[in-house]
Coordinates of C-alpha atoms and ligand atoms in Angstrom, one line a residue:
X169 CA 0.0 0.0 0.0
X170 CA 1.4 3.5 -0.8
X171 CA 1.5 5.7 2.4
X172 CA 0.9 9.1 2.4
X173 CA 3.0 10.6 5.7
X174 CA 2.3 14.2 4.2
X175 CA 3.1 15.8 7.3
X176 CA 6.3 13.0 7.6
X177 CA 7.6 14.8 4.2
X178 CA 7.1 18.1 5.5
X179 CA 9.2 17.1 8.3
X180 CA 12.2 15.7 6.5
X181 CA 12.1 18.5 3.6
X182 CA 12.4 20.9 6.4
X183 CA 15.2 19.0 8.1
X184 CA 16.9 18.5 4.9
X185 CA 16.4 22.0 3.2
X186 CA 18.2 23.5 0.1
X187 CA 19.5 19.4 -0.4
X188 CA 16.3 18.0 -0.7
X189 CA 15.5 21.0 -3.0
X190 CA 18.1 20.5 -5.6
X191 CA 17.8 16.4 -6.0
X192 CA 17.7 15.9 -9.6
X193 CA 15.5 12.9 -9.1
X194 CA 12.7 14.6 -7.2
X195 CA 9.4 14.0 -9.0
X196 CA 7.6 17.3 -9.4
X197 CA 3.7 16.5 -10.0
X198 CA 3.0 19.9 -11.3
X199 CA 5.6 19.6 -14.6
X200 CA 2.9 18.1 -16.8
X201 CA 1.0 18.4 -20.2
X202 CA -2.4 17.1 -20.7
X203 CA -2.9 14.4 -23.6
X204 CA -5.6 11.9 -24.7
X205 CA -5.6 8.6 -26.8
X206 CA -8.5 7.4 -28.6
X207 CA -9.1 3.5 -27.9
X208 CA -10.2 1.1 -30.8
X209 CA -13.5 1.3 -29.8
X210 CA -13.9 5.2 -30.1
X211 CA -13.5 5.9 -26.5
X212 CA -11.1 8.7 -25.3
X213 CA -8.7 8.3 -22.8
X214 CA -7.3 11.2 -21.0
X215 CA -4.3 11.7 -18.6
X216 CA -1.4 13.8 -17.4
X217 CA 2.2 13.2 -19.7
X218 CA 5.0 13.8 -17.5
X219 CA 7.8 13.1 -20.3
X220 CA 11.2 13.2 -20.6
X221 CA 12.1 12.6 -16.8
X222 CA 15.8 11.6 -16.2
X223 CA 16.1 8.8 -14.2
X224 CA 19.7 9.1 -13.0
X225 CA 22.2 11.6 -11.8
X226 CA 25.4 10.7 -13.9
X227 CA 23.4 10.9 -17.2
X228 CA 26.1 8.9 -20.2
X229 CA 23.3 8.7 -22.9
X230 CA 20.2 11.7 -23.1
X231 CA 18.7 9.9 -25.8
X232 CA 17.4 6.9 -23.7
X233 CA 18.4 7.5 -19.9
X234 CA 15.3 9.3 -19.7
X235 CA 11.1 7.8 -18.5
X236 CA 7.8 9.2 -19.1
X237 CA 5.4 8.6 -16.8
X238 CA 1.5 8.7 -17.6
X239 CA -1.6 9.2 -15.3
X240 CA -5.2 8.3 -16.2
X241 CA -7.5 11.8 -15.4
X242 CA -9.1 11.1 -12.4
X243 CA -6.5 9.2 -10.1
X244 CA -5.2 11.3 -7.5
X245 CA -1.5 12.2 -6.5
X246 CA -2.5 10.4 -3.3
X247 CA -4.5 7.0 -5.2
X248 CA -2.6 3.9 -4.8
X249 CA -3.1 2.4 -8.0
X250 CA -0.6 -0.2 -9.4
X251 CA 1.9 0.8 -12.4
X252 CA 2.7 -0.5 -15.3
X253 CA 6.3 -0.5 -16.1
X254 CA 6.5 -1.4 -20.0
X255 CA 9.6 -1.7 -21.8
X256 CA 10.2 -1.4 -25.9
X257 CA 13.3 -3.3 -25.9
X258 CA 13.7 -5.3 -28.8
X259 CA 16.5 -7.2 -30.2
X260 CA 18.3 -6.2 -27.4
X261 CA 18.9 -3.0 -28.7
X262 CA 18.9 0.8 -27.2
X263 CA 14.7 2.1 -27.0
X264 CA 13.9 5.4 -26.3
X265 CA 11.1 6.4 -23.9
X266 CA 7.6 5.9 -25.6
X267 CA 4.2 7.5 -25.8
X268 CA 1.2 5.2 -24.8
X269 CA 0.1 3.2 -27.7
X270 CA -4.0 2.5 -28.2
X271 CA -3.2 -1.3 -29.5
X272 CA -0.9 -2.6 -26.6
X273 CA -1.2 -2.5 -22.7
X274 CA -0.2 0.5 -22.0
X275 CA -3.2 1.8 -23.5
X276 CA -5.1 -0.2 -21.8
X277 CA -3.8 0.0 -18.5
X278 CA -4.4 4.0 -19.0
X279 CA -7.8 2.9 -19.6
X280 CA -7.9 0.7 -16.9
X281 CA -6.8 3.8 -14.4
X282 CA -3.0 2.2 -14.1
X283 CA -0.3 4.6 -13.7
X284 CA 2.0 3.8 -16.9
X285 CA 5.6 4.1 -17.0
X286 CA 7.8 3.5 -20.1
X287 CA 11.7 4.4 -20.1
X288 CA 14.1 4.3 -22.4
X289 CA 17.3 2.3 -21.8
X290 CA 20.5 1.8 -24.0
X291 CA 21.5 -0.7 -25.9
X292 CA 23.3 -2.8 -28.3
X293 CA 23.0 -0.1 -30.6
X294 CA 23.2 3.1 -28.6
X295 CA 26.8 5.2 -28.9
X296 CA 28.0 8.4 -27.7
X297 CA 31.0 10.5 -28.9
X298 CA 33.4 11.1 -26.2
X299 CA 36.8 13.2 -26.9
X300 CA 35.9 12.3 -30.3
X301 CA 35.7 8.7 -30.3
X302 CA 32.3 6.4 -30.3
X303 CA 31.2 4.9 -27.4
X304 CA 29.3 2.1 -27.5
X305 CA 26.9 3.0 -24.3
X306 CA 24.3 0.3 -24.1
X307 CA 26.7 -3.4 -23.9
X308 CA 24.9 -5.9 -21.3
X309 CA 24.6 -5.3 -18.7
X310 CA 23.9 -1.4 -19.4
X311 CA 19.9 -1.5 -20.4
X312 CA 19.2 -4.0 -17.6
X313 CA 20.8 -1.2 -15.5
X314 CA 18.7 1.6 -17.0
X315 CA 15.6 -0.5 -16.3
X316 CA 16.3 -1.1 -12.8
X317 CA 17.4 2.6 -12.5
X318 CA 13.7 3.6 -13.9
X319 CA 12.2 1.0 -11.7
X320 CA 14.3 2.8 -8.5
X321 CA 13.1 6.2 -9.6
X322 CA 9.4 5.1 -8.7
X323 CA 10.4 3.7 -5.5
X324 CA 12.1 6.6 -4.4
X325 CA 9.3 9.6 -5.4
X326 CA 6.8 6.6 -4.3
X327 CA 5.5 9.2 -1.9
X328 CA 5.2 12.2 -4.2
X329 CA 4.1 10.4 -7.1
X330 CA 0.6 9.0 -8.4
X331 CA 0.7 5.1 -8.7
X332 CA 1.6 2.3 -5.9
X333 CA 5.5 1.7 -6.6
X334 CA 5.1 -2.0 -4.1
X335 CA 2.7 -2.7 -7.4
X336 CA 4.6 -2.2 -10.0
X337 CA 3.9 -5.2 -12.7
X338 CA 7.2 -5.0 -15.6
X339 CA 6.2 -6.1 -19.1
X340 CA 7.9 -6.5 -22.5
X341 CA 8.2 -8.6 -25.1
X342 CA 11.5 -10.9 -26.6
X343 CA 14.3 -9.2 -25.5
X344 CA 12.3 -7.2 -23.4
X345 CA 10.7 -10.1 -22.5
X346 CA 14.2 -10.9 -21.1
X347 CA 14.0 -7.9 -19.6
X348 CA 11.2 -8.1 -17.9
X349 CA 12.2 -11.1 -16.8
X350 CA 15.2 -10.1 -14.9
X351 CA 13.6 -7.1 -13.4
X352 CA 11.4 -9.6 -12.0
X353 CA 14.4 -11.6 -10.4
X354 CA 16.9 -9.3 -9.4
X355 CA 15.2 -7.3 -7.2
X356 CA 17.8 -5.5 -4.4
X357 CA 20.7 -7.7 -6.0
X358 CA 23.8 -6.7 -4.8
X359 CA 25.6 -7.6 -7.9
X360 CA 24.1 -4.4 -9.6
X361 CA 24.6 -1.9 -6.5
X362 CA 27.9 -0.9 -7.7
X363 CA 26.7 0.0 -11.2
X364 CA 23.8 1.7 -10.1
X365 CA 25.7 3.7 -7.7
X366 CA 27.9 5.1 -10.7
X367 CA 25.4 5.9 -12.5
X368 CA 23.8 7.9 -9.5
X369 CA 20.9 6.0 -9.9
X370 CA 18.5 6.8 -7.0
X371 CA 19.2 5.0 -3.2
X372 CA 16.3 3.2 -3.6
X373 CA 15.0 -0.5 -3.8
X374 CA 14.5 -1.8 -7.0
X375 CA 12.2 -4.9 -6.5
X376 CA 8.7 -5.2 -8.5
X377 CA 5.1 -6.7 -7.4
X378 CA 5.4 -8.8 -11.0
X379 CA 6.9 -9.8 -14.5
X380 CA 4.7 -9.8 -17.7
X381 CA 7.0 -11.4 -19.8
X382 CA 6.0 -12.2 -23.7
X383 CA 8.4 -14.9 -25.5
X384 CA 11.6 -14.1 -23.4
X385 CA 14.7 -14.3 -25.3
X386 CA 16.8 -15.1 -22.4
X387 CA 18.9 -17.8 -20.6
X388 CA 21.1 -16.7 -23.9
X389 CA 24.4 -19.1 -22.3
X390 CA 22.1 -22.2 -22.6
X391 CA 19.6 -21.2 -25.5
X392 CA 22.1 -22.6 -28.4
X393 CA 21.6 -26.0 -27.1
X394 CA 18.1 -26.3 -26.0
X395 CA 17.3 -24.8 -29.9
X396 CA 19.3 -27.9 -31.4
X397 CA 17.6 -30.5 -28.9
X398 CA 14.7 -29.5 -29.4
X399 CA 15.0 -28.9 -32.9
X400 CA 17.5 -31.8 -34.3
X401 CA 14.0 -33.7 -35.8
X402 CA 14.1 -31.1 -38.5
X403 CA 17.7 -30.8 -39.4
X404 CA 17.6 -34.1 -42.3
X405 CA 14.1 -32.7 -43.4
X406 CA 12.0 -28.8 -43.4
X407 CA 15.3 -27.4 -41.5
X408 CA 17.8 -28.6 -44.6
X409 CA 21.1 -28.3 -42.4
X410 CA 24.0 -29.3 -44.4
X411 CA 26.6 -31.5 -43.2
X412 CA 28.9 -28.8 -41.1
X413 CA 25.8 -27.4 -40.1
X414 CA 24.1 -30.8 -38.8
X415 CA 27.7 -31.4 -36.9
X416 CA 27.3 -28.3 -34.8
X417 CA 23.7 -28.9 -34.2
X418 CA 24.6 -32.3 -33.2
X419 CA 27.0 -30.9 -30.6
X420 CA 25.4 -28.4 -29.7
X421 CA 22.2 -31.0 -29.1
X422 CA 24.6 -32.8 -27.2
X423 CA 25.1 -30.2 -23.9
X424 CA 21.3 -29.8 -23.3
X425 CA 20.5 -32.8 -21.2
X426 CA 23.5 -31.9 -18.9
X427 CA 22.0 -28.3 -18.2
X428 CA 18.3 -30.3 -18.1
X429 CA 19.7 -31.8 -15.4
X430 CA 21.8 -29.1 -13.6
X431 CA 18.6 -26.9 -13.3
X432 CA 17.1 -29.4 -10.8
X433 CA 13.2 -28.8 -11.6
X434 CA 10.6 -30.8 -10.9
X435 CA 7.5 -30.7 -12.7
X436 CA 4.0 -29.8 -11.2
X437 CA 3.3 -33.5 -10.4
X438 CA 6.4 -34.0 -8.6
X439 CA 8.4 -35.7 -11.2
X440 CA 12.5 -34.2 -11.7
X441 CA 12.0 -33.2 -15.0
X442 CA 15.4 -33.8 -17.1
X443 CA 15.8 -34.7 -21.3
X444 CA 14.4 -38.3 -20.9
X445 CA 10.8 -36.8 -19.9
X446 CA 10.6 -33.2 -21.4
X447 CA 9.9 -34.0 -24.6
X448 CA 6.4 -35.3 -23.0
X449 CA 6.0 -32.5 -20.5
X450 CA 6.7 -29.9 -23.7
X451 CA 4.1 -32.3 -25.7
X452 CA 1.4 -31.9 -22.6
X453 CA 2.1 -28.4 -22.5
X454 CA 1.2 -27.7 -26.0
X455 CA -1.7 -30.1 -25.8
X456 CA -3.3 -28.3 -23.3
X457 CA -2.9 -25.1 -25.9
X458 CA -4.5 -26.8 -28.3
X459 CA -7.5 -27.9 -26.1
X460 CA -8.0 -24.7 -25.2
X461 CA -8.4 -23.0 -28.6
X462 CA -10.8 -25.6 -29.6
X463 CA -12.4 -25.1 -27.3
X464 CA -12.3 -21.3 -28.5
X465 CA -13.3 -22.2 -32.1
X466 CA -10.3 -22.5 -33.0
X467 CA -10.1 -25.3 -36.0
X468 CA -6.7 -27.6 -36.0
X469 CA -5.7 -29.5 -38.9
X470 CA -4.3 -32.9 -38.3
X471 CA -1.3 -32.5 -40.8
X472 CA 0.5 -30.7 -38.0
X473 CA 0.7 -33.8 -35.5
X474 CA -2.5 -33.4 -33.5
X475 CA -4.0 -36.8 -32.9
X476 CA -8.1 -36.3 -32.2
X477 CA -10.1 -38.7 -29.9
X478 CA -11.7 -41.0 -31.7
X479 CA -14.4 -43.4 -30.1
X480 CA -16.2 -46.6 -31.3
X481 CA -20.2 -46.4 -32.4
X482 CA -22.3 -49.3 -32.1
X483 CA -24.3 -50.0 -34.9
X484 CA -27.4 -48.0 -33.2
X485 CA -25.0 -44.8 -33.1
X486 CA -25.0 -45.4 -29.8
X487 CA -22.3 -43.0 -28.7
X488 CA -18.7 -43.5 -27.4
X489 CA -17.0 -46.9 -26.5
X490 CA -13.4 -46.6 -26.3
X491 CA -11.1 -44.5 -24.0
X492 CA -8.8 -42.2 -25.1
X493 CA -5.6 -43.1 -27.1
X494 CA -3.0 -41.4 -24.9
X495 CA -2.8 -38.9 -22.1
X496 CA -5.1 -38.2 -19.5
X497 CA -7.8 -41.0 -19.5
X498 CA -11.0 -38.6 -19.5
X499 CA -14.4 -40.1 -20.9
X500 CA -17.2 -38.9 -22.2
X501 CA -20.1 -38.5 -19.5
X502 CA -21.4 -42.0 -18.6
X503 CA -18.7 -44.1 -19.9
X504 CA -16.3 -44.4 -16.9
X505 CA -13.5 -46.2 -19.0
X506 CA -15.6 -49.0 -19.5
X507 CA -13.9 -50.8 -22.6
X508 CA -15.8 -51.5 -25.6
X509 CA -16.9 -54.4 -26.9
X510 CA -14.7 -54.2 -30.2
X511 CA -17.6 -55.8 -32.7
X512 CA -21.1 -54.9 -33.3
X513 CA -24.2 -56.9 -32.2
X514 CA -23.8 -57.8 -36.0
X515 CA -20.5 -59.3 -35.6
X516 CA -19.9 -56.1 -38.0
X517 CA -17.1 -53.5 -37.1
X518 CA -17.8 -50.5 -35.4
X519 CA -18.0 -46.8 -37.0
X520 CA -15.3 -44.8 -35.4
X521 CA -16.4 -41.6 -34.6
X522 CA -13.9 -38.6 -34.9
X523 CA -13.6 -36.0 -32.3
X524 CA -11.5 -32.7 -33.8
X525 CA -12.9 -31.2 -30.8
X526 CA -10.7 -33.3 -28.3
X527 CA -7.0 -33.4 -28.4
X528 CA -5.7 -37.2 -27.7
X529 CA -1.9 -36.5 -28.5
X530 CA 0.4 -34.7 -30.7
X531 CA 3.1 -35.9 -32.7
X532 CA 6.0 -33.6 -31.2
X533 CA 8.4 -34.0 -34.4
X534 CA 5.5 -33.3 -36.8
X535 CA 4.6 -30.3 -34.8
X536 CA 8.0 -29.1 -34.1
X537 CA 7.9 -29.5 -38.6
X538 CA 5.1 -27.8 -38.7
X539 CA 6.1 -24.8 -36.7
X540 CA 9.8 -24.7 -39.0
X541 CA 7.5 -24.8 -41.6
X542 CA 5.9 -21.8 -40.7
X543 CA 8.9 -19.4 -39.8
X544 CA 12.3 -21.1 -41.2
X545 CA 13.9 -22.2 -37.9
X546 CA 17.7 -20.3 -37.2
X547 CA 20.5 -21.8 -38.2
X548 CA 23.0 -23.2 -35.4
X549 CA 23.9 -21.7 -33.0
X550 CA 20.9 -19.8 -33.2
X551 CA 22.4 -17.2 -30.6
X552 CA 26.2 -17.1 -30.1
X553 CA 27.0 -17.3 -33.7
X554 CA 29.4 -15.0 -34.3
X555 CA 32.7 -17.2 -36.1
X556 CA 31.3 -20.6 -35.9
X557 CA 29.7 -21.3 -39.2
X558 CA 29.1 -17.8 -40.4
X559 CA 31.1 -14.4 -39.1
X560 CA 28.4 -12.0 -38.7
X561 CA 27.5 -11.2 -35.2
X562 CA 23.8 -11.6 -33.9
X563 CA 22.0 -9.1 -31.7
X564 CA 23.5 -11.2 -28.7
X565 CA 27.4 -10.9 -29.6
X566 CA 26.7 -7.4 -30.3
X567 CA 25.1 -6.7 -26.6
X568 CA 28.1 -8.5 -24.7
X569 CA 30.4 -6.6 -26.6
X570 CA 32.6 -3.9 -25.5
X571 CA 32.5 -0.2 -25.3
X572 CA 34.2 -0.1 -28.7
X573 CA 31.5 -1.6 -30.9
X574 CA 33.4 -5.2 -30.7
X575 CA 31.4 -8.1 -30.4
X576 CA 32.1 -10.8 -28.6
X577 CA 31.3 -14.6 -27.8
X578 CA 29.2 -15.6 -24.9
X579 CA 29.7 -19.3 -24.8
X580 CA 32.9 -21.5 -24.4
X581 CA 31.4 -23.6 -27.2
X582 CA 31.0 -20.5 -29.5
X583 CA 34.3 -19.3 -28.5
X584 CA 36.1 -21.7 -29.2
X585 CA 35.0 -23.0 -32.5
X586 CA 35.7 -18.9 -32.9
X587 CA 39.3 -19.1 -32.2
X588 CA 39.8 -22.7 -32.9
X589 CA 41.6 -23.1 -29.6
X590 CA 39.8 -25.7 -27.1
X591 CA 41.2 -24.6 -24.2
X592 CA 39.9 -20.8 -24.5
X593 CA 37.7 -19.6 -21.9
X594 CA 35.6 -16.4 -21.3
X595 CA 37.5 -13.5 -19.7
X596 CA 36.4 -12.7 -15.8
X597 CA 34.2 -9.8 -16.3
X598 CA 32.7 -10.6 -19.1
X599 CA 31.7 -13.6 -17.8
X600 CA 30.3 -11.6 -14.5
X601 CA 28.1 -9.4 -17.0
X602 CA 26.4 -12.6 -18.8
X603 CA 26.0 -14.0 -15.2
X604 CA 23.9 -10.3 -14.7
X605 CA 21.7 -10.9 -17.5
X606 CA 20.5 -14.3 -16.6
X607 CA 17.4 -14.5 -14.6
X608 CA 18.0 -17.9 -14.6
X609 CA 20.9 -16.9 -11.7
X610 CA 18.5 -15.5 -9.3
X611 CA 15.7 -17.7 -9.2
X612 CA 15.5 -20.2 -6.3
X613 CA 18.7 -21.6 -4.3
X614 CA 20.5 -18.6 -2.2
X615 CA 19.6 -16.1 -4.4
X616 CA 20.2 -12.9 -2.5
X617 CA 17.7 -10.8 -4.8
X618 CA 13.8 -10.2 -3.8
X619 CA 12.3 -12.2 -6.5
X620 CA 8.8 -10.6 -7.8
X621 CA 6.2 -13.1 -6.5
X622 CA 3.8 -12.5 -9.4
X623 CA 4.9 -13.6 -13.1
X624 CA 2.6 -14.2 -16.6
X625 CA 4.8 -15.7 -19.1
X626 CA 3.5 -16.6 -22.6
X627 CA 5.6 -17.9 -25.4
X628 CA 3.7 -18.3 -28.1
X629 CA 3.0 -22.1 -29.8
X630 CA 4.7 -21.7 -33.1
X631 CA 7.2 -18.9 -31.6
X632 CA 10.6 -20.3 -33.0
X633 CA 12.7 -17.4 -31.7
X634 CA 13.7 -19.3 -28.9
X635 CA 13.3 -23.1 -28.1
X636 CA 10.3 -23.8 -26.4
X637 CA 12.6 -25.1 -23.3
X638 CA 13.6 -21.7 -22.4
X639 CA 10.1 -20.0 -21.5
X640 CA 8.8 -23.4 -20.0
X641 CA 12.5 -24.0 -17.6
X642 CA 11.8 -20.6 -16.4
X643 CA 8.2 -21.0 -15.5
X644 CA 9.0 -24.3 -14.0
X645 CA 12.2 -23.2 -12.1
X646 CA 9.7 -20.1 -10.9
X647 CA 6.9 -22.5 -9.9
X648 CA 9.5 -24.9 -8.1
X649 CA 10.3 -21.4 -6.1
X650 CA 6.3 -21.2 -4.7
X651 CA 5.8 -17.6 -6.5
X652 CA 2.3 -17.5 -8.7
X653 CA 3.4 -18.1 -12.2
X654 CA 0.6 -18.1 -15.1
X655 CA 2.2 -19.5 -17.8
X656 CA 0.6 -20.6 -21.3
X657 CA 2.1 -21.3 -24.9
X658 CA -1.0 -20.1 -26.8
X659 CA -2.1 -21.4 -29.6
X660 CA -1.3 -20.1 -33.1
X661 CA 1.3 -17.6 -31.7
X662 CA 4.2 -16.4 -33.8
X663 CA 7.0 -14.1 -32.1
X664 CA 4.6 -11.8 -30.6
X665 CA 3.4 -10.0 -27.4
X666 CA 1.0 -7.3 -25.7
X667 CA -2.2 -10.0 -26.6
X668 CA -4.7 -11.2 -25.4
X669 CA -5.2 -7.7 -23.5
X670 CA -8.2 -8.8 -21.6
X671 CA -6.9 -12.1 -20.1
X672 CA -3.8 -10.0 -19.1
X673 CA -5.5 -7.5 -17.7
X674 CA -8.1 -9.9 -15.6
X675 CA -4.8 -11.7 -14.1
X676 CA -3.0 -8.0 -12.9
X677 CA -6.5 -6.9 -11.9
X678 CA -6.8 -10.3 -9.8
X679 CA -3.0 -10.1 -8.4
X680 CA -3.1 -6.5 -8.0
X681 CA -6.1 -7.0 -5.3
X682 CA -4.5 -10.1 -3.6
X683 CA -6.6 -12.5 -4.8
Ligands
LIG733 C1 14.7 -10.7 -30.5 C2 14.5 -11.8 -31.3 C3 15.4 -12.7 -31.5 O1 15.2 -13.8 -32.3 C4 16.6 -12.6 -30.8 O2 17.6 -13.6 -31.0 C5 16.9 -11.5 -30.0 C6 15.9 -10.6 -29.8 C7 13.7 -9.6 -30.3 O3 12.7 -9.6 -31.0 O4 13.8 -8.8 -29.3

């Protein structure tokens, strides 16, 4: 609950005087402009723009170290709504601080009376000249930083500023995603105090109520090797790897039941999930997905891998016989799993009855084809690519880079294919930055960060940016922890976020409240 100790304020401003005056990162409610966004529906929706804010002291890059903040008409400095904290980070590059869009949730959170809050941050792409040389401002962990800065900012005008700062709910979408993500787990870390303090971000806490995280690109150290597990089905046939190619993925493949089994997770019906069962927890997962949008009117074909329930008719058409191929055994009202006879009173054979209604099993390599055939799948590695099969750098060598726009490796596997040397290893610190932009780090265990207890993850169900494993180890290593995760791969998804507005907004509404 935000407090309002008015006369507490008073107090310390007149004990700290001229000080408290000139702090750069005082919120001042009265430096606003008065906008409006018309919904899709027609309707108007009307707030104060405070734009523009710098969130730290020490600012190194004006075009994105800056926030604007957003308040619906009608909610009060002193209303303790919750605020939405949404990030444009994409392809791990630099973002600068948006306007609220009608067609995404920040729209709809104004609409909804949520404070909204969307900073810029560097990245990959950001530079500065300094004594006439570039300086490349945003490398990892640099836009985390920003983010956490922006996130500090509310914490520390909590008392001055509309919106509940122990409410505030991150979202963002792939690399943002990732973002979001981490904001989620490294709340207070210690890790990131030193950098925050050089930056003169504010003395603040920078924890958040929850994570809305769409398709996270993240757990970037381990991604190269869950893609080629997952996805080694396709190489001989819709993926077309050729032989150097299949060799890496093969390698690559190789890691990922190691790591499976280093992350220790156990899966909601107390099983320790590790490669020999996930292809059938993944296969459940997406099943469920698939119930669900038939159940929405959705129509699947079964050229993708679904299998349907099919049941035996007697002759009479008298309705369902046999139980369900695979899966959970659930039967039609009144059958009870009682087995059919498998003849007719005629000694005939029965009709089978198909149900494309009722999801019975999936063939995971046909799907897993289906969705390559949809977006052609990345090419191994997927992420750390830089110098193993082809020399351009992807968004993810670019962002552990260095100051000087060099890109660099992130994997020992990547590495050192890179410099053909098999005993190379990742240098100290920049193996402590790709330690700082892993969520994966600070879930669970020791962790000394104050993890977000609230988290919606959705990856879509023919998203191929990222192997499925990613999204679904985070939401099981987050569920093994006890927070509330809502996790889902919908159905029909590509690379995507911000949908589905009015189930997103019905689970902050319900978390928002405690319930
Ligand atoms: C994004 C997508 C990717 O496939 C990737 O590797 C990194 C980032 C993105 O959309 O943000």
């Amino acid at each position: 609950m935000k407090r309002r100790l008015w006369f507490t304020m008073a107090f310390a401003g007149l004990c700290l005087g001229a000080s408290a005056a000139g702090d750069a990162l005082r919120f001042n409610a009265e430096n606003y402009t008065l906008k409006s966004l018309q919904m899709p529906d027609g309707e108007m929706v009307s707030y104060k723009a405070y734009e523009g804010i710098y969130y730290v002291k020490n600012v190194e890059d004006s075009t994105y170290q800056t926030l604007n903040l957003y308040v619906p008409f009608g909610v009060k400095d002193t209303d303790s709504v919750p605020i939405l904290l949404r990030t444009y980070v994409g392809g791990y590059m630099a973002s600068t601080a948006k306007t609220p869009s009608a067609t995404d949730a920040t729209g709809r959170a104004l609409k909804e009376g949520y404070v909204v809050c969307i900073p810029g941050s560097r990245g990959a792409n950001s530079v500065v000249k300094r004594n006439g040389e570039e300086v490349y401002t945003g490398i990892a962990p640099n836009g985390l930083l920003d983010l956490k800065a922006a996130v500090r900012y509310l914490h520390y005008n909590d008392e001055v500023m509309p919106g509940d700062a122990n409410r505030i709910f991150t979202d963002g979408t792939s690399a943002g995603g990732a973002m979001s993500a981490l904001l989620g787990a490294t709340g207070n870390g210690k890790d990131y105090e030193p950098y925050l303090e050089k930056m003169g971000a504010a003395p603040a806490r920078d924890e958040v109520f929850a994570a809305i995280c769409y398709c996270p690109i993240t757990d970037l150290e381990h991604a190269d090797c869950e893609y080629e597990w997952l996805y080694s089905c396709t190489n001989d046939g819709i993926r077309g790897l050729d032989e150097s190619q299949k060799a890496v993925s093969e390698e690559l493949a190789a890691l990922c039941p190691d790591y499976l089994r280093s992350l220790n997770l156990t899966t909601p019906s107390g099983e320790k999930l590790t490669a020999d069962n996930y292809r059938n927890y993944l296969k459940n997962l997406l099943m469920a997905s698939m119930q669900r949008a038939l159940q929405e009117g959705a129509e699947i074909p079964d050229s993708i891998g679904v299998v349907f329930y099919q049941e035996k008719q007697d002759f009479m058409g008298a309705g369902p016989r046999r139980s369900r191929p695979s899966g959970e055994r659930r039967f039609p009202e009144g059958l009870d799993g009682r087995e059919a006879p498998s003849f007719g009173p005629a000694g005939r054979p029965p009709r089978m009855e198909l149900h494309t209604d009722f999801v019975a099993d999936l063939n995971l390599d046909r799907y897993l084809t289906y969705v390559a055939s949809v977006t052609p799948l990345k090419t191994p590695p997927a992420f750390d690519q830089e110098g193993v099969l082809v020399e351009t750098a992807s968004p993810e060598n670019k962002v552990f880079g260095n100051a000087q726009g060099e890109s660099a490796n992130f994997t020992i596997f990547s590495l050192q294919r890179r410099t053909k040397d098999s005993n190379a290893v990742l240098d100290e610190e920049l193996r402590h930055r790709i330690y700082l932009m892993n969520p994966m780090n600070f879930i669970g265990g020791d962790s000394q960060t104050t993890l977000a207890g609230h988290w919606y993850i959705r990856h879509g169900a023919r998203d191929r940016d990222t192997s499925f494993l990613v999204p679904v180890n985070l939401a099981t290593k987050l569920q093994n922890t006890g927070v509330e995760v809502d996790f889902a791969l919908p159905w029909n998804r590509p690379h995507t976020g911000d949908y589905n507005l009015d189930d997103l907004f019905a689970w902050m509404k319900r978390v928002a409240e405690g319930k």
